Short mmCIF file of C-alpha atoms in Angstrom, two decimals:
data_model
loop_
_atom_site.label_atom_id
_atom_site.label_comp_id
_atom_site.label_asym_id
_atom_site.label_seq_id
_atom_site.Cartn_x
_atom_site.Cartn_y
_atom_site.Cartn_z
CA MET L 1 -0.02 -0.05 0.07
CA PRO L 2 1.51 3.51 -0.92
CA THR L 3 3.19 5.24 1.80
CA LEU L 4 1.14 8.46 1.38
CA PHE L 5 -2.11 6.54 1.42
CA LEU L 6 -1.13 4.83 4.80
CA ARG L 7 -0.16 8.31 6.15
CA SER L 8 -3.56 9.59 5.07
CA ILE L 9 -5.39 6.74 6.71
CA VAL L 10 -3.35 7.19 10.14
CA VAL L 11 -4.17 10.90 10.21
CA VAL L 12 -8.01 10.34 9.53
CA ALA L 13 -8.05 7.48 11.98
CA ALA L 14 -6.49 9.59 14.61
CA ALA L 15 -8.94 12.37 14.00
CA LEU L 16 -11.82 9.94 14.32
CA ALA L 17 -10.39 8.35 17.51
CA LEU L 18 -9.40 11.39 19.56
CA PRO L 19 -12.16 13.56 20.80
CA GLY L 20 -11.37 17.18 20.13
CA LEU L 21 -8.88 16.72 17.28
CA GLY L 22 -10.15 18.58 14.32
CA ALA L 23 -11.81 21.17 16.55
CA ALA L 24 -11.07 24.87 15.85
CA GLN L 25 -7.50 25.55 16.29
CA GLY L 26 -7.87 29.19 17.11
CA VAL L 27 -6.55 32.11 15.16
CA SER L 28 -3.18 32.47 13.61
CA SER L 29 -1.49 35.96 13.73
CA GLU L 30 -3.31 36.91 10.43
CA HIS L 31 -6.02 34.44 9.59
CA PRO L 32 -8.32 31.92 11.38
CA THR L 33 -7.61 28.23 11.40
CA TYR L 34 -10.49 25.73 11.33
CA GLY L 35 -10.79 21.99 11.76
CA PRO L 36 -10.90 19.56 8.96
CA ARG L 37 -14.74 19.72 8.92
CA LEU L 38 -14.77 23.56 9.14
CA GLU L 39 -15.21 23.40 12.86
CA GLY L 40 -15.32 27.00 14.01
CA PHE L 41 -16.51 28.50 10.75
CA GLU L 42 -20.14 29.58 11.03
CA TYR L 43 -22.51 28.96 8.18
CA PRO L 44 -25.02 31.57 7.31
CA PHE L 45 -28.08 29.22 8.17
CA LYS L 46 -28.84 26.45 10.27
CA THR L 47 -26.89 23.26 9.38
CA GLU L 48 -28.21 19.61 9.78
CA VAL L 49 -26.61 16.21 9.26
CA PHE L 50 -27.80 13.48 6.84
CA SER L 51 -26.13 10.04 7.38
CA VAL L 52 -24.90 8.67 4.10
CA ALA L 53 -24.54 4.93 3.48
CA GLY L 54 -20.93 3.84 3.13
CA GLN L 55 -19.71 1.82 0.10
CA ARG L 56 -19.11 -1.46 1.82
CA PRO L 57 -22.22 -3.45 2.69
CA ASP L 58 -20.04 -5.54 5.16
CA ALA L 59 -18.54 -2.38 6.75
CA ALA L 60 -19.29 -3.41 10.34
CA ALA L 61 -17.89 -6.94 9.92
CA ALA L 62 -14.76 -5.55 8.13
CA GLY L 63 -14.24 -3.28 11.22
CA ASP L 64 -15.02 -0.09 9.29
CA SER L 65 -17.12 1.93 11.67
CA GLN L 66 -16.31 5.20 10.17
CA PRO L 67 -19.54 7.28 9.89
CA LEU L 68 -20.24 9.32 6.81
CA GLU L 69 -22.09 12.48 7.42
CA MET L 70 -23.50 14.90 4.81
CA VAL L 71 -23.94 18.39 6.37
CA PHE L 72 -26.55 20.62 4.59
CA MET L 73 -28.80 23.65 4.86
CA ASP L 74 -32.51 23.43 4.24
CA ILE L 75 -34.00 27.03 4.22
CA ALA L 76 -37.70 27.59 3.97
CA PRO L 77 -39.07 30.88 2.43
CA GLU L 78 -41.48 33.03 4.18
CA THR L 79 -43.95 32.90 1.24
CA PRO L 80 -43.37 29.50 -0.69
CA ASN L 81 -43.89 29.37 -4.45
CA GLY L 82 -43.95 25.57 -4.31
CA ARG L 83 -40.62 25.10 -5.82
CA THR L 84 -37.28 23.86 -4.53
CA VAL L 85 -33.80 24.67 -5.63
CA VAL L 86 -30.75 22.46 -4.89
CA LEU L 87 -27.33 24.39 -4.86
CA LEU L 88 -24.27 22.38 -5.57
CA HIS L 89 -20.98 23.80 -4.56
CA GLY L 90 -17.69 23.77 -6.55
CA LYS L 91 -14.47 22.00 -5.61
CA ASN L 92 -12.90 25.08 -3.96
CA PHE L 93 -16.20 26.14 -2.54
CA CYS L 94 -18.70 25.20 0.26
CA ALA L 95 -22.48 25.43 0.70
CA ALA L 96 -21.74 28.60 2.63
CA THR L 97 -20.69 30.44 -0.39
CA TRP L 98 -24.06 30.30 -1.72
CA GLU L 99 -25.05 32.73 1.19
CA ALA L 100 -26.22 35.53 -1.12
CA THR L 101 -27.90 33.30 -3.60
CA ILE L 102 -29.84 31.58 -0.87
CA GLY L 103 -31.16 34.97 0.42
CA ARG L 104 -32.28 36.02 -3.13
CA LEU L 105 -34.03 32.53 -3.73
CA THR L 106 -35.91 32.26 -0.47
CA GLY L 107 -36.86 35.84 -0.78
CA ALA L 108 -38.37 35.03 -4.20
CA GLY L 109 -40.34 32.05 -2.56
CA TYR L 110 -37.89 29.06 -3.28
CA ARG L 111 -37.22 26.49 -0.79
CA VAL L 112 -33.28 25.98 -0.95
CA ILE L 113 -31.27 22.95 0.00
CA ALA L 114 -27.57 23.41 -0.12
CA PRO L 115 -25.43 20.43 0.87
CA ASP L 116 -21.75 19.89 1.44
CA GLN L 117 -20.78 16.95 -0.58
CA ILE L 118 -18.89 13.86 1.16
CA GLY L 119 -15.22 15.02 1.12
CA PHE L 120 -15.81 18.67 1.44
CA CYS L 121 -16.30 21.38 3.91
CA LYS L 122 -18.36 20.39 6.93
CA SER L 123 -19.15 16.95 5.64
CA SER L 124 -17.14 13.80 6.31
CA LYS L 125 -13.61 13.34 4.80
CA PRO L 126 -13.10 9.52 4.48
CA ALA L 127 -9.75 7.86 4.40
CA ALA L 128 -10.99 5.61 1.44
CA TYR L 129 -13.68 6.51 -0.88
CA GLN L 130 -14.38 5.64 -4.44
CA PHE L 131 -15.34 9.31 -5.48
CA SER L 132 -17.50 9.68 -8.52
CA PHE L 133 -20.03 12.24 -9.77
CA GLN L 134 -22.46 9.28 -9.83
CA GLN L 135 -21.90 8.49 -6.19
CA LEU L 136 -22.26 12.04 -5.19
CA ALA L 137 -25.32 12.40 -7.20
CA GLN L 138 -26.74 9.30 -5.49
CA ASN L 139 -25.89 10.79 -2.04
CA THR L 140 -27.60 14.02 -3.05
CA LYS L 141 -30.80 12.22 -4.33
CA ALA L 142 -30.87 10.16 -1.01
CA LEU L 143 -30.82 13.53 0.86
CA LEU L 144 -33.65 15.02 -1.20
CA ASP L 145 -35.74 11.91 -0.87
CA ALA L 146 -35.33 12.02 3.01
CA ARG L 147 -36.53 15.59 2.90
CA GLY L 148 -39.72 14.68 1.00
CA ILE L 149 -38.68 16.48 -2.22
CA ASP L 150 -40.02 14.91 -5.56
CA LYS L 151 -39.04 17.67 -8.02
CA ALA L 152 -36.22 20.31 -8.00
CA THR L 153 -34.27 22.77 -10.03
CA VAL L 154 -30.69 21.85 -9.59
CA VAL L 155 -28.08 24.69 -9.75
CA GLY L 156 -24.40 23.76 -10.09
CA HIS L 157 -21.28 26.12 -9.88
CA SER L 158 -17.75 25.15 -11.12
CA MET L 159 -17.19 21.45 -10.21
CA GLY L 160 -20.87 21.55 -9.01
CA GLY L 161 -21.82 22.01 -12.59
CA MET L 162 -20.30 18.61 -13.49
CA LEU L 163 -22.29 17.08 -10.64
CA ALA L 164 -25.43 18.85 -11.63
CA THR L 165 -25.09 17.61 -15.09
CA ARG L 166 -24.58 13.95 -13.92
CA PHE L 167 -27.48 14.39 -11.55
CA ALA L 168 -29.76 15.52 -14.37
CA LEU L 169 -28.73 12.68 -16.55
CA MET L 170 -29.37 10.20 -13.71
CA TYR L 171 -32.54 11.63 -12.52
CA THR L 172 -34.19 13.38 -15.54
CA ASP L 173 -37.86 12.96 -14.32
CA PHE L 174 -36.77 14.44 -10.89
CA THR L 175 -34.88 17.51 -12.40
CA GLU L 176 -37.28 20.24 -13.56
CA GLN L 177 -34.58 22.62 -14.45
CA LEU L 178 -30.74 22.68 -14.69
CA VAL L 179 -28.60 25.89 -14.24
CA LEU L 180 -24.78 25.77 -14.88
CA VAL L 181 -22.80 28.55 -13.31
CA ASN L 182 -19.38 28.72 -14.84
CA PRO L 183 -19.15 24.93 -14.72
CA ILE L 184 -15.84 23.30 -15.23
CA GLY L 185 -15.86 20.30 -17.39
CA LEU L 186 -16.92 22.22 -20.61
CA GLU L 187 -13.99 20.51 -22.20
CA ASP L 188 -12.17 17.22 -21.81
CA TRP L 189 -8.60 18.24 -20.58
CA LYS L 190 -7.32 14.73 -20.79
CA ALA L 191 -8.42 14.44 -24.39
CA LYS L 192 -6.88 17.81 -25.19
CA GLY L 193 -3.46 16.62 -24.01
CA VAL L 194 -3.12 17.58 -20.32
CA PRO L 195 -1.02 14.88 -18.65
CA TYR L 196 -2.37 12.83 -15.88
CA GLN L 197 -1.23 13.71 -12.18
CA SER L 198 -1.08 10.85 -9.68
CA ILE L 199 -3.04 11.15 -6.58
CA SER L 200 0.11 11.20 -4.46
CA THR L 201 1.42 14.21 -6.32
CA ALA L 202 -1.84 15.88 -6.14
CA PHE L 203 -1.84 15.25 -2.29
CA GLU L 204 1.62 16.84 -1.95
CA GLY L 205 0.48 19.87 -3.87
CA GLU L 206 -2.65 20.13 -1.74
CA GLN L 207 -0.59 19.99 1.37
CA LYS L 208 1.07 23.22 0.23
CA THR L 209 -2.21 25.34 0.09
CA SER L 210 -2.13 28.58 1.82
CA PHE L 211 -4.23 31.84 2.16
CA GLU L 212 -1.78 33.52 -0.24
CA SER L 213 -1.80 30.88 -2.93
CA ILE L 214 -5.65 30.55 -2.83
CA LYS L 215 -6.14 34.39 -3.03
CA ALA L 216 -3.73 34.64 -5.99
CA TYR L 217 -5.63 32.01 -7.83
CA GLN L 218 -8.96 33.35 -7.06
CA GLN L 219 -8.11 36.90 -7.90
CA LYS L 220 -6.88 35.84 -11.25
CA PHE L 221 -9.66 33.45 -12.22
CA TYR L 222 -12.63 34.21 -10.07
CA TYR L 223 -12.76 37.96 -9.94
CA SER L 224 -11.19 39.13 -13.12
CA GLY L 225 -8.05 40.36 -11.61
CA GLN L 226 -9.88 42.37 -8.96
CA TRP L 227 -10.15 42.06 -5.33
CA LYS L 228 -12.61 43.29 -2.58
CA PRO L 229 -12.29 42.83 1.12
CA ASP L 230 -15.49 40.77 1.17
CA TYR L 231 -13.83 37.88 -0.83
CA ASP L 232 -11.33 37.35 2.04
CA LYS L 233 -13.88 35.42 4.04
CA TRP L 234 -14.08 32.74 1.35
CA VAL L 235 -10.39 32.45 1.02
CA GLU L 236 -10.02 32.16 4.84
CA MET L 237 -12.66 29.51 4.76
CA SER L 238 -10.73 27.25 2.45
CA ALA L 239 -7.34 28.09 3.80
CA GLY L 240 -8.35 27.76 7.36
CA MET L 241 -9.71 24.20 6.83
CA SER L 242 -6.43 23.20 5.35
CA ALA L 243 -4.14 25.02 7.93
CA GLY L 244 -5.21 23.08 11.13
CA GLU L 245 -4.18 19.67 12.61
CA GLY L 246 -6.64 17.92 10.28
CA GLY L 247 -5.08 19.52 7.23
CA ASP L 248 -3.84 16.18 5.71
CA GLN L 249 -7.57 14.87 5.87
CA VAL L 250 -8.53 17.88 3.90
CA ALA L 251 -5.61 17.57 1.41
CA TRP L 252 -6.14 13.88 0.91
CA ASN L 253 -9.79 14.34 -0.08
CA GLN L 254 -9.01 17.22 -2.23
CA ALA L 255 -6.56 15.09 -4.10
CA LEU L 256 -9.05 12.25 -4.53
CA THR L 257 -11.68 14.66 -5.90
CA SER L 258 -9.24 16.45 -8.26
CA ASP L 259 -8.69 12.98 -9.69
CA MET L 260 -12.48 12.56 -10.12
CA VAL L 261 -12.80 15.94 -11.92
CA PHE L 262 -9.96 15.20 -14.36
CA THR L 263 -10.92 11.53 -15.18
CA GLN L 264 -14.76 11.84 -15.34
CA PRO L 265 -15.70 14.30 -17.94
CA VAL L 266 -19.39 15.03 -18.68
CA VAL L 267 -18.98 17.15 -21.76
CA HIS L 268 -19.30 14.18 -23.98
CA GLU L 269 -22.80 13.54 -22.78
CA PHE L 270 -24.24 17.10 -23.12
CA GLY L 271 -26.33 15.92 -26.14
CA GLN L 272 -28.22 13.56 -23.81
CA VAL L 273 -29.43 16.06 -21.37
CA LYS L 274 -33.24 16.35 -21.54
CA THR L 275 -33.76 18.89 -18.83
CA PRO L 276 -34.33 22.61 -19.67
CA THR L 277 -30.88 24.22 -19.19
CA LEU L 278 -29.55 27.64 -18.51
CA LEU L 279 -26.00 28.46 -18.49
CA LEU L 280 -24.81 31.60 -16.69
CA ILE L 281 -21.15 32.31 -17.80
CA GLY L 282 -18.77 34.90 -16.71
CA THR L 283 -16.40 35.15 -19.87
CA THR L 284 -13.25 36.35 -18.32
CA ASP L 285 -13.12 32.91 -16.51
CA LYS L 286 -10.00 30.91 -17.61
CA THR L 287 -10.24 28.03 -15.19
CA ALA L 288 -8.85 24.83 -16.59
CA PRO L 289 -7.71 21.99 -14.15
CA GLY L 290 -4.29 20.76 -15.16
CA ALA L 291 -3.42 23.64 -17.31
CA ASN L 292 -0.36 24.28 -15.02
CA ARG L 293 1.17 20.95 -16.04
CA ALA L 294 0.36 21.01 -19.74
CA SER L 295 2.61 22.49 -22.38
CA LYS L 296 2.36 26.18 -23.03
CA ALA L 297 0.62 25.66 -26.28
CA ILE L 298 -2.01 23.34 -24.82
CA ALA L 299 -2.41 25.57 -21.84
CA ALA L 300 -3.04 28.53 -23.79
CA SER L 301 -5.93 26.78 -25.61
CA LEU L 302 -7.82 25.78 -22.34
CA GLY L 303 -10.43 27.48 -20.27
CA ASP L 304 -11.65 29.78 -22.98
CA TYR L 305 -15.14 30.61 -21.60
CA THR L 306 -15.90 32.95 -24.39
CA LYS L 307 -16.06 29.89 -26.67
CA LEU L 308 -16.88 27.22 -24.02
CA GLY L 309 -20.24 28.64 -22.90
CA LYS L 310 -21.51 28.85 -26.41
CA GLN L 311 -20.28 25.46 -27.44
CA ALA L 312 -22.07 24.02 -24.23
CA ALA L 313 -25.35 25.85 -25.04
CA GLU L 314 -25.18 24.56 -28.61
CA SER L 315 -24.51 20.89 -27.52
CA ILE L 316 -27.30 20.80 -24.89
CA PRO L 317 -30.67 20.57 -26.56
CA GLY L 318 -32.56 23.79 -25.93
CA GLY L 319 -29.65 25.13 -23.95
CA LYS L 320 -29.91 28.97 -23.14
CA LEU L 321 -26.82 31.08 -22.47
CA VAL L 322 -26.43 34.31 -20.58
CA GLU L 323 -22.96 35.81 -20.62
CA PHE L 324 -21.35 38.28 -18.21
CA GLU L 325 -18.55 39.70 -20.39
CA ASP L 326 -16.75 41.48 -17.41
CA LEU L 327 -17.12 38.70 -14.93
CA GLY L 328 -15.02 35.75 -13.86
CA HIS L 329 -15.54 32.26 -12.42
CA SER L 330 -17.81 33.35 -9.44
CA PRO L 331 -20.23 35.91 -10.93
CA GLN L 332 -22.74 35.24 -8.13
CA ILE L 333 -20.07 36.61 -5.82
CA GLN L 334 -18.43 39.22 -8.06
CA ASP L 335 -21.72 41.02 -9.01
CA PRO L 336 -24.59 39.54 -7.10
CA ASP L 337 -27.32 41.88 -8.23
CA ARG L 338 -26.79 41.33 -11.87
CA PHE L 339 -26.22 37.62 -11.40
CA HIS L 340 -29.31 36.96 -9.25
CA LYS L 341 -31.52 38.94 -11.65
CA ALA L 342 -30.39 36.64 -14.64
CA LEU L 343 -30.79 33.58 -12.39
CA LEU L 344 -34.39 34.54 -11.19
CA ASP L 345 -35.39 35.54 -14.65
CA GLY L 346 -34.10 32.16 -15.90
CA LEU L 347 -35.85 30.21 -13.29
CA ASN L 348 -39.20 31.83 -14.43
CA ASP L 349 -38.69 30.73 -17.95
CA ARG L 350 -38.66 26.94 -18.11
CA SER L 351 -39.59 26.52 -21.68
#
């Protein structure tokens, strides 16, 4: 068994066995430090826990007693319109980053459910898990079934767009509308020549995550080279989760999910999507996982959202596209008023 994998199992096992390990570790001289399940970081709405079935039917007999918990927010509107929206976060995001969107949607009458997927944020970070978009979609559907929901609009941002697409393909009758907000996976990076990265190498890279590295990346891709103090909160959320004693748990799950993103493209199945689909695309975005390890020529061709959004809208039957020419990867945070107007207008148009 690879040394790095053993190391991760030891780290996770220790966190599960020792009460208090993973609790908030206080505040550094500049930025807060959180536990591996974002202990110490307050979400904008009440969180609840949904127990997720493990992947081994004989888990107890095998001595695997590790619980899997999916943390989520379920927010009811004051004046319901009878519709539910499910918000799916990206790889470098959490359910909490939908804060402004949740407020706008519930204000318009929508019930909103925003989960943290297994492996992310406040949810469990297993030592061993076969991550796939199918598995995450199944987990999400199980949560929605448990909440008594039989129809929903599914909104996915970044990696959440890949998950939302997979969800719509698997649960077509359940998904009344699909909304993709600057989704990654609008191109197949592997097919375009980006070399594969081993999970152990990805793990080593994730261990080097810092507030400064996250901020630099987000400023370049998420916010069109600009920065506002309000954005610091979301950088601190990610960096603080990685900086504490449970940081290896976080890094290991981030490495596993990076592999999922790279090896499980959904772009080739866009033509099979039968759900009415809206794409909300900030065109200054250049996000392209793996571009940093590709040749200069290949890297330069990746992440062109001025083309990718249009191609996706053409590939998805009946797909509709709204572009924000001056916004980046996170238009819902960068210009919430303009973004949420487009979102609510799109939710009212399900033709």
